[in-house]
mmCIF file of C-alpha atoms in Angstrom:
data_model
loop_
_atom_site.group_PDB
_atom_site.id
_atom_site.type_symbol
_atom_site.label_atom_id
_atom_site.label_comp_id
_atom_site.label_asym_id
_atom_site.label_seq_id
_atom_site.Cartn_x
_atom_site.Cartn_y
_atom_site.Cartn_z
ATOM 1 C CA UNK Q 36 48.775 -14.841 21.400
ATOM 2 C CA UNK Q 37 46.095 -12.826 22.714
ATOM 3 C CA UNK Q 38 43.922 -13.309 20.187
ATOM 4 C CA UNK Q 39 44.126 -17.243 19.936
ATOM 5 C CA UNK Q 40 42.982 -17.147 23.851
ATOM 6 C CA UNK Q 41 40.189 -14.858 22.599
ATOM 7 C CA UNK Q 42 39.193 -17.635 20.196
ATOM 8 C CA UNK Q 43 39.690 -20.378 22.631
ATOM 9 C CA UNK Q 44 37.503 -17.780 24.638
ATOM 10 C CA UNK Q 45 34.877 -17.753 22.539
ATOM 11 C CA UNK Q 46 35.121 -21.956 21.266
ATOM 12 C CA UNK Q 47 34.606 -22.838 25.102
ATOM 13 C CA UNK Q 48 31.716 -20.276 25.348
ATOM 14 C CA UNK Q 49 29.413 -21.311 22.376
ATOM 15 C CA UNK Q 50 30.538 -25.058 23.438
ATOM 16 C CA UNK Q 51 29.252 -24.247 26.865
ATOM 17 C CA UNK Q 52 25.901 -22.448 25.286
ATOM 18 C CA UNK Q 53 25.450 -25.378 22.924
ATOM 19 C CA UNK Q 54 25.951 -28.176 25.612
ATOM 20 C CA UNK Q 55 23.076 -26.056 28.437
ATOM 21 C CA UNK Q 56 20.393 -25.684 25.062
ATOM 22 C CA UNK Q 57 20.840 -29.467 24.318
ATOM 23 C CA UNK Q 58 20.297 -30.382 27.835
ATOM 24 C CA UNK Q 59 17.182 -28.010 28.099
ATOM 25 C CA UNK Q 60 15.833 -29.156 25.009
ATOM 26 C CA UNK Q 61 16.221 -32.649 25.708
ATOM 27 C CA UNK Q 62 15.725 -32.678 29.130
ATOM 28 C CA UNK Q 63 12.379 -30.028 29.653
ATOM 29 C CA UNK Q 64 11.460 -28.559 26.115
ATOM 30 C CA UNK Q 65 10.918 -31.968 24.023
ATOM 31 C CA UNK Q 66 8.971 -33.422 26.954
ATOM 32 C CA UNK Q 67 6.837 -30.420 27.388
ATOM 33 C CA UNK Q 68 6.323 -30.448 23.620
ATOM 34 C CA UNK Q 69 5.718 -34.295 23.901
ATOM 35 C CA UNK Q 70 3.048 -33.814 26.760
ATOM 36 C CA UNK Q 71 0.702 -30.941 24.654
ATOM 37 C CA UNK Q 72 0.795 -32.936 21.515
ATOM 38 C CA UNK Q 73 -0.617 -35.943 22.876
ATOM 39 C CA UNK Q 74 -3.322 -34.200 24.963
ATOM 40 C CA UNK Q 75 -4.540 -32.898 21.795
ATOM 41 C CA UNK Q 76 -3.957 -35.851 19.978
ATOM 42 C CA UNK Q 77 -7.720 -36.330 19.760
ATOM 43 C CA UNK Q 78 -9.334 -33.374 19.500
ATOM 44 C CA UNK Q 79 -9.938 -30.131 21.460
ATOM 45 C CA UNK Q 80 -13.114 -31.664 22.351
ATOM 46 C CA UNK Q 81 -11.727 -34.631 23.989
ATOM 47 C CA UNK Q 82 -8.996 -32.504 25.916
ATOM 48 C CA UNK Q 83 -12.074 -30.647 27.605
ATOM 49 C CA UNK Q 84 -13.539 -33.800 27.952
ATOM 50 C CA UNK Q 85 -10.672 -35.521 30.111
ATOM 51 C CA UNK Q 86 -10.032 -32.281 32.385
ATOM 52 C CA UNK Q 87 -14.022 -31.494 32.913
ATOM 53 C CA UNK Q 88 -14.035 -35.485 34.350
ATOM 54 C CA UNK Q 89 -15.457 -35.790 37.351
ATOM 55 C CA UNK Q 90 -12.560 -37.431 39.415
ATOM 56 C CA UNK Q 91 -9.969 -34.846 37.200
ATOM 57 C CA UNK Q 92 -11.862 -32.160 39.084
ATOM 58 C CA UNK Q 93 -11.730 -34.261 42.514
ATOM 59 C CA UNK Q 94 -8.161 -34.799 42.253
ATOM 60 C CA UNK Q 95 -7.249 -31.039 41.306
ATOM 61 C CA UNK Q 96 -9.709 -29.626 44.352
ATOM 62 C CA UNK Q 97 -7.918 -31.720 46.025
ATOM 63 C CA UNK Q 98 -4.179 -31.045 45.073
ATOM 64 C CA UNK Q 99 -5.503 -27.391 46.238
ATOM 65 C CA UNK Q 100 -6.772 -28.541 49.387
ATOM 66 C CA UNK Q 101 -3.223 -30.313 50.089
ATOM 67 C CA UNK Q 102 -1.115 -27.279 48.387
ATOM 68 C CA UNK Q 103 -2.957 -24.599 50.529
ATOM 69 C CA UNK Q 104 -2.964 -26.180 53.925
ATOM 70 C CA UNK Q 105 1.121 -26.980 52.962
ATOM 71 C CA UNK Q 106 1.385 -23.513 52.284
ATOM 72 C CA UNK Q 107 0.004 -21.774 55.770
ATOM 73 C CA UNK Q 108 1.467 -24.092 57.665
ATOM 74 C CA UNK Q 109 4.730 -23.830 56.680
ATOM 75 C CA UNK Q 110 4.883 -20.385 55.954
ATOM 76 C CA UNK Q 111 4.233 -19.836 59.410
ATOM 77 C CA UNK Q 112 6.507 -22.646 60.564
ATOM 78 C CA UNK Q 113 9.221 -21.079 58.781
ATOM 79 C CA UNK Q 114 9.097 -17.710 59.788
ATOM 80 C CA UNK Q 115 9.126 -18.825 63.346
ATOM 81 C CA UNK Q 116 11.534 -21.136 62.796
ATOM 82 C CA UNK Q 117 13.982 -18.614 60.735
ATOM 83 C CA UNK Q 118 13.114 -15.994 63.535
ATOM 84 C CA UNK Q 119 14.458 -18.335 66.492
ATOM 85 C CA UNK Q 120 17.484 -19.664 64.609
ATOM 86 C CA UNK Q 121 18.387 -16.171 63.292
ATOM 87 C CA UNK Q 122 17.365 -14.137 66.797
ATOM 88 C CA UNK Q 123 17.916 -16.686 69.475
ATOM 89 C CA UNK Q 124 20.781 -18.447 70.960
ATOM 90 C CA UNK Q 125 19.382 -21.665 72.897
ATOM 91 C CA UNK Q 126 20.426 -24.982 73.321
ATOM 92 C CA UNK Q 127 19.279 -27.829 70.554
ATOM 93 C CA UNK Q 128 20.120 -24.705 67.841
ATOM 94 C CA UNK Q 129 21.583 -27.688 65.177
ATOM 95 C CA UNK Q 130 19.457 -29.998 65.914
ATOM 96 C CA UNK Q 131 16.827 -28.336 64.754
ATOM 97 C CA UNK Q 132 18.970 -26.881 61.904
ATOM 98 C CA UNK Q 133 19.479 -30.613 61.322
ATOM 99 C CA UNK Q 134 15.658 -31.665 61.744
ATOM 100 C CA UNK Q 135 14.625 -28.730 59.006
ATOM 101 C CA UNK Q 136 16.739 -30.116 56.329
ATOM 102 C CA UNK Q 137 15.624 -34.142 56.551
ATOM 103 C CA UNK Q 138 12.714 -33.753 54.454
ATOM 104 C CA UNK Q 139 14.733 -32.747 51.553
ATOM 105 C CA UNK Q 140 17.133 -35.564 53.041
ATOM 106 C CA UNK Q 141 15.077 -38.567 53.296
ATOM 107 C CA UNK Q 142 12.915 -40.213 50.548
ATOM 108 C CA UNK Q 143 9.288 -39.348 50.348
ATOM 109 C CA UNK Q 144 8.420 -42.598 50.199
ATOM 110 C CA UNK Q 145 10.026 -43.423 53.273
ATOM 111 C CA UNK Q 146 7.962 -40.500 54.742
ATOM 112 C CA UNK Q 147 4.934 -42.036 54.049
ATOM 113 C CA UNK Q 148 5.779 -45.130 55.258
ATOM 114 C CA UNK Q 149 6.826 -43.703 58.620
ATOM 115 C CA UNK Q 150 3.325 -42.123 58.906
ATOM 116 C CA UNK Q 151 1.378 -45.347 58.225
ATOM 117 C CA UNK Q 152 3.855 -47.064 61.093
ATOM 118 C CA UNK Q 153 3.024 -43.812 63.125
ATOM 119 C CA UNK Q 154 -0.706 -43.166 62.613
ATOM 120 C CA UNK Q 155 -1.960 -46.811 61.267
ATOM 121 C CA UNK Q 156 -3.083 -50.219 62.458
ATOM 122 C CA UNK Q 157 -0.103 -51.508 64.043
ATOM 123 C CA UNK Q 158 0.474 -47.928 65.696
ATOM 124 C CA UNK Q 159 -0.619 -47.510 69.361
ATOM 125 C CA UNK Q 160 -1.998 -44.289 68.101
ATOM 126 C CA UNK Q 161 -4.781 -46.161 66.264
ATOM 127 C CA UNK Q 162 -7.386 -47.314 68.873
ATOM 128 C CA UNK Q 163 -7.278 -43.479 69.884
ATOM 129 C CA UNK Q 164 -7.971 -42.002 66.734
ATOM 130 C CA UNK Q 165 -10.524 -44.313 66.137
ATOM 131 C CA UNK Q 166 -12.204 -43.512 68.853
ATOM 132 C CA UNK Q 167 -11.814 -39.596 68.073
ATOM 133 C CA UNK Q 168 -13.235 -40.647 64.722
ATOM 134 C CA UNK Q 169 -9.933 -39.184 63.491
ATOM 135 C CA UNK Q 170 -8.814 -41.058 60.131
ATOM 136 C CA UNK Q 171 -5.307 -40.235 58.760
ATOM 137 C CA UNK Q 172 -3.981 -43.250 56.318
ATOM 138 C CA UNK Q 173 -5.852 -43.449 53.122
ATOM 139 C CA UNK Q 174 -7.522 -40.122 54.109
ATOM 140 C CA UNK Q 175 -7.586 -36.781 53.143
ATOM 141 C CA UNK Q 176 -5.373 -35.640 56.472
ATOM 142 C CA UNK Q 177 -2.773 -38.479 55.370
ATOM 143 C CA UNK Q 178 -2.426 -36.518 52.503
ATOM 144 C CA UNK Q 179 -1.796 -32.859 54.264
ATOM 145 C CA UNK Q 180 0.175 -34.126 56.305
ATOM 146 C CA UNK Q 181 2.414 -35.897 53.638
ATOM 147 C CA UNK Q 182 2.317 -32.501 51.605
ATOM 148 C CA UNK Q 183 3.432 -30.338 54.729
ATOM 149 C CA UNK Q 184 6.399 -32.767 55.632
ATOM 150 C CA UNK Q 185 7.854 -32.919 52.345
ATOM 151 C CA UNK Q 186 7.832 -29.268 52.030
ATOM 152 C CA UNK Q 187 8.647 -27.378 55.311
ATOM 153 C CA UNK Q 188 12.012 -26.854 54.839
ATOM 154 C CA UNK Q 189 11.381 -24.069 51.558
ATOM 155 C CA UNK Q 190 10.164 -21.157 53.559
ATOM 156 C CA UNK Q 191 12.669 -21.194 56.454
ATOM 157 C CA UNK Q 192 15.516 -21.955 54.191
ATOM 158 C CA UNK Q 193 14.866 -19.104 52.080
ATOM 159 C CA UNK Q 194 14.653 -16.976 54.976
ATOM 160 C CA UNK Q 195 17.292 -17.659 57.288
ATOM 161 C CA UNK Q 196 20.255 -16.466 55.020
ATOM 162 C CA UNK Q 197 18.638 -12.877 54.653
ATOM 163 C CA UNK Q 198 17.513 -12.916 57.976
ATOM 164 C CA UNK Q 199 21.703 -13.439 58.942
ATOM 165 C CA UNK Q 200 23.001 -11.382 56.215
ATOM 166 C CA UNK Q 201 21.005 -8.021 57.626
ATOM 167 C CA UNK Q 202 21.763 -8.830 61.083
ATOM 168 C CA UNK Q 203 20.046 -7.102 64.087
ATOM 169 C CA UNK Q 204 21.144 -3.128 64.668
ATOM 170 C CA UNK Q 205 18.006 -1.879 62.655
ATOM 171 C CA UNK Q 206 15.509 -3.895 64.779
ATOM 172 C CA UNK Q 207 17.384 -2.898 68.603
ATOM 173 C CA UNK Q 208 18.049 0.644 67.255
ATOM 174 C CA UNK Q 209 13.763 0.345 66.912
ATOM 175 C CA UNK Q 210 13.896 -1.128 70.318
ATOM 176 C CA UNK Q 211 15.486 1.186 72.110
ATOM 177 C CA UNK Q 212 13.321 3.996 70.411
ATOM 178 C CA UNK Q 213 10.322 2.605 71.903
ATOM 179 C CA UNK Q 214 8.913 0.121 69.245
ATOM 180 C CA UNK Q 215 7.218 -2.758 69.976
ATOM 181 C CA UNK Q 216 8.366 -6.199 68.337
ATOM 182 C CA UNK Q 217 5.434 -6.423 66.028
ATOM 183 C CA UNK Q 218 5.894 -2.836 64.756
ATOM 184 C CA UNK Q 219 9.488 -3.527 64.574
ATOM 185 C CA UNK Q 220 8.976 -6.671 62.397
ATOM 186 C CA UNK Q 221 7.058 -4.541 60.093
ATOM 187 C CA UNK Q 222 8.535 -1.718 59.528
ATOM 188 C CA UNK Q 223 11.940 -2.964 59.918
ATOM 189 C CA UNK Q 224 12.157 -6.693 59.112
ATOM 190 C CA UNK Q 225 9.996 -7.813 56.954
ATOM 191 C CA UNK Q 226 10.894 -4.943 53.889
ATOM 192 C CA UNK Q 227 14.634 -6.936 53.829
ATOM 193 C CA UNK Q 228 12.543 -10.324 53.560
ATOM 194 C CA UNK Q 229 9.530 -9.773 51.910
ATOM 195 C CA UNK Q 230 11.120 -11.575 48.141
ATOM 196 C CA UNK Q 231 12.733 -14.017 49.979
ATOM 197 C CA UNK Q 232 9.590 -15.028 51.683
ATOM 198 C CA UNK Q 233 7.525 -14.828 48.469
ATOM 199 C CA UNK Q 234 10.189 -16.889 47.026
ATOM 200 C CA UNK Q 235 9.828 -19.467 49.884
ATOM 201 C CA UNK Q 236 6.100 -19.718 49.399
ATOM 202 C CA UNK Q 237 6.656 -19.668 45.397
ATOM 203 C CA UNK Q 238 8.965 -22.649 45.800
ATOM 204 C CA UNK Q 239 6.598 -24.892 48.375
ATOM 205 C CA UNK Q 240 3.415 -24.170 46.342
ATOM 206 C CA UNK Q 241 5.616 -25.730 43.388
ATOM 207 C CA UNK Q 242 6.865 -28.753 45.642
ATOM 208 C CA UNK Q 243 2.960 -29.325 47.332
ATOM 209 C CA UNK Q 244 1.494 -29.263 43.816
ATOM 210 C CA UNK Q 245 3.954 -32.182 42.078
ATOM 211 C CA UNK Q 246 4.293 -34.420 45.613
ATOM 212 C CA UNK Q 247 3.842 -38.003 44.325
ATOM 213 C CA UNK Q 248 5.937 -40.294 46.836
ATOM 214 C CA UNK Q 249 4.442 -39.772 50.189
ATOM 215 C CA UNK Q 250 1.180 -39.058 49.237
ATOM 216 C CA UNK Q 251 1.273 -42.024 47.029
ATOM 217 C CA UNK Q 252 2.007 -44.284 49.470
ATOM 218 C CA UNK Q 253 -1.031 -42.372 52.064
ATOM 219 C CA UNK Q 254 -3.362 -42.256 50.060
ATOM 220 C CA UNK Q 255 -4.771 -45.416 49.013
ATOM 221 C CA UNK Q 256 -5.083 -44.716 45.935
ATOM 222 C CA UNK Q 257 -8.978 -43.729 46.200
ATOM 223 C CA UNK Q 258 -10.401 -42.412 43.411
ATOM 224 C CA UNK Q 259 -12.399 -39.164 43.767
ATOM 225 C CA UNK Q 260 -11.341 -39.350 47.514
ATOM 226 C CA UNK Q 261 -7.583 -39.391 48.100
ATOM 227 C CA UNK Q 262 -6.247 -39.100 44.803
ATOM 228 C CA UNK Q 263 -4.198 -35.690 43.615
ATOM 229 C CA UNK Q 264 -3.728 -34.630 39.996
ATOM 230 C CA UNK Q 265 -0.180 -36.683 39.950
ATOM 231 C CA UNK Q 266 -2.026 -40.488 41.377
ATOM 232 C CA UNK Q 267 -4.769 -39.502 38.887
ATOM 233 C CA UNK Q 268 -2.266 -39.381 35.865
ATOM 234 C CA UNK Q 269 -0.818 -42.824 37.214
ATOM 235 C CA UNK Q 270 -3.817 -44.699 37.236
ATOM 236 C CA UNK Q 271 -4.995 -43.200 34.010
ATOM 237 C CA UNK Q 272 -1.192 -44.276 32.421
ATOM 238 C CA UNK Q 273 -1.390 -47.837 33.892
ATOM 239 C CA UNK Q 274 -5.215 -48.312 32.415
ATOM 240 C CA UNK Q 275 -3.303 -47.050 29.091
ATOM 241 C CA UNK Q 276 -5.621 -44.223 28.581
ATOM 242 C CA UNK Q 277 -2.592 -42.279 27.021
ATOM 243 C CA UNK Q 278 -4.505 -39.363 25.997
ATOM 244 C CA UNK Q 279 -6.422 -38.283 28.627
ATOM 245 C CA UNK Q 280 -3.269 -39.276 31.077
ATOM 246 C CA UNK Q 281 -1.560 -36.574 28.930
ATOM 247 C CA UNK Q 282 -4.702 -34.156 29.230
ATOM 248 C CA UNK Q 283 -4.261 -34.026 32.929
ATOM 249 C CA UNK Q 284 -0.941 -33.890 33.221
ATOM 250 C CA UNK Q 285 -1.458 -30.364 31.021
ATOM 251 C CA UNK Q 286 -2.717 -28.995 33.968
ATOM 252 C CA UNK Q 287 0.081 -29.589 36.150
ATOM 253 C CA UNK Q 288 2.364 -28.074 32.919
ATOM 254 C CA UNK Q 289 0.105 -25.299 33.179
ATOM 255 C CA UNK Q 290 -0.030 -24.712 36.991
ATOM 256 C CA UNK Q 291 4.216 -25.192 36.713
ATOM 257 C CA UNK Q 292 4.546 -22.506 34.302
ATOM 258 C CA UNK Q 293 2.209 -20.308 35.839
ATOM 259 C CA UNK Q 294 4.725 -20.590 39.599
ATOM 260 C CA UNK Q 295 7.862 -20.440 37.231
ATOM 261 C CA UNK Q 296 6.458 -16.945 35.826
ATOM 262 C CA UNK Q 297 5.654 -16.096 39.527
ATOM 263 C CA UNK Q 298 9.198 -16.726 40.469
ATOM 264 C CA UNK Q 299 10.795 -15.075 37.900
ATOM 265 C CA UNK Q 300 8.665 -12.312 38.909
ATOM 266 C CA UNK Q 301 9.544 -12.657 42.622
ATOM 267 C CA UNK Q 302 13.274 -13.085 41.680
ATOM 268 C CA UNK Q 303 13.795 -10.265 39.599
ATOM 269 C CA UNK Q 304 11.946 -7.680 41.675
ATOM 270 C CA UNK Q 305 14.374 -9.253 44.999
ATOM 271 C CA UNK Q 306 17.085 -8.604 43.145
ATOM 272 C CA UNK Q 307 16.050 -5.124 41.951
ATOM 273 C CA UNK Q 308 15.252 -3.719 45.180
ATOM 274 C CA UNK Q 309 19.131 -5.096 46.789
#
């Protein structure tokens, strides 16, 4: 008896093995493998050729541009907003609980469409930032501030379920030794939350990079001006220039492996250290 369960044991676990390797092959290793084929389809030479271009190199200084401004702003949105949620009791607590999780809630391309109603032509905003000089839709801001709504949530959300877990006796034990609050959060705090938070920035810098919805619907679709690495590889697709479409779209494969190493990295060492 015992051993038929063991067999039935070890049926369901090379059926469970075989089914997740499909899946993965299917679903991320045969596109990967599709995706550096055809970039190279024509030569080495013509690979370097399509990711030298001069609005490749646009669109990835500006995917930068967009991932690093995404990145300080909302690491320092959500360490605020994982200290007050986590620290503080106040009134409006869930509601901005709530608020944190819509962008992962509501479409990005209904985000963009609610900043063109908010900062464009028909908004009562307009005539104001025109005369600041200030342009946001089909502009380089349009497309920060796409970048930073979609991915605000990352940071905080990583944070506030270590910040709860280790609780608050270290940090008033430090307070009622004499430390200040910033030598408190460094000491104290920020040791528990440092992989978490590296994880949090890991996991936005991944998001900002591949943002195609919002910023799609911002930008215009400018070439050399508003468009990132992902609007590049659409217009290149749509004019059927397969190969170099491919080309770029290595560098976003690249730039993805490159975070995924990162955050096995991050998530090993977190896990070491607790």
């Amino acid at each position: 008896m015992e051993a038929e369960k063991k067999e039935q044991s070890q049926l369901v676990k090379w059926l469970l093995i075989g089914i997740s390797v499909l899946f993965l092959v299917i679903m991320l290793v045969l596109p990967l493998f599709v995706v550096v084929t055809e970039a190279l389809r024509k030569g080495w030479e013509f690979y370097v050729s399509a990711i030298t271009d001069e609005y490749t190199i646009k669109a990835l200084i500006l995917t930068i541009e967009a991932t690093v401004a995404a990145v300080i702003c909302n690491t320092i949105f959500g360490l605020c907003a994982a200290w007050a949620l986590t620290r503080f009791h106040f009134r409006g607590k869930k509601i901005l609980t709530t608020l944190i999780d819509i962008p992962v809630t509501v479409s990005p391309i209904i985000a963009g469409l609610i900043y063109i109603l908010v900062f464009g032509k028909q908004s009562f905003l307009y005539p104001y930032l025109q005369q600041a000089g200030i342009k946001i839709v089909f502009a380089v801001p349009g497309i920060i501030l796409a970048t930073i709504f979609v991915t605000f949530p990352f940071v905080s959300r990583e944070l506030i379920p270590v910040l709860e877990s280790i609780g608050t006796d270290e940090e008033e034990a430090a307070a009622l030794m004499g430390a200040k609050g910033l030598t408190i959060f460094r000491k104290i705090t920020f040791p528990h939350i440092k992989w978490a938070f590296l994880y949090g920035i890991v996991l936005c810098t991944a998001r900002a990079m591949g943002e195609f919805g919002a910023v799609s619907v911002l930008s215009g679709h400018l070439r050399g001006v508003t468009n990132t690495l992902p609007l590049h590889v659409e217009i290149l697709f749509n004019e059927f220039q397969y190969v170099p479409a491919f080309a770029v779209s290595s560098i976003l494969v690249i730039l993805a492996v490159i975070l995924l190493v990162i955050r096995s990295i991050v998530e090993y060492r977190g896990k070491k250290e607790t």
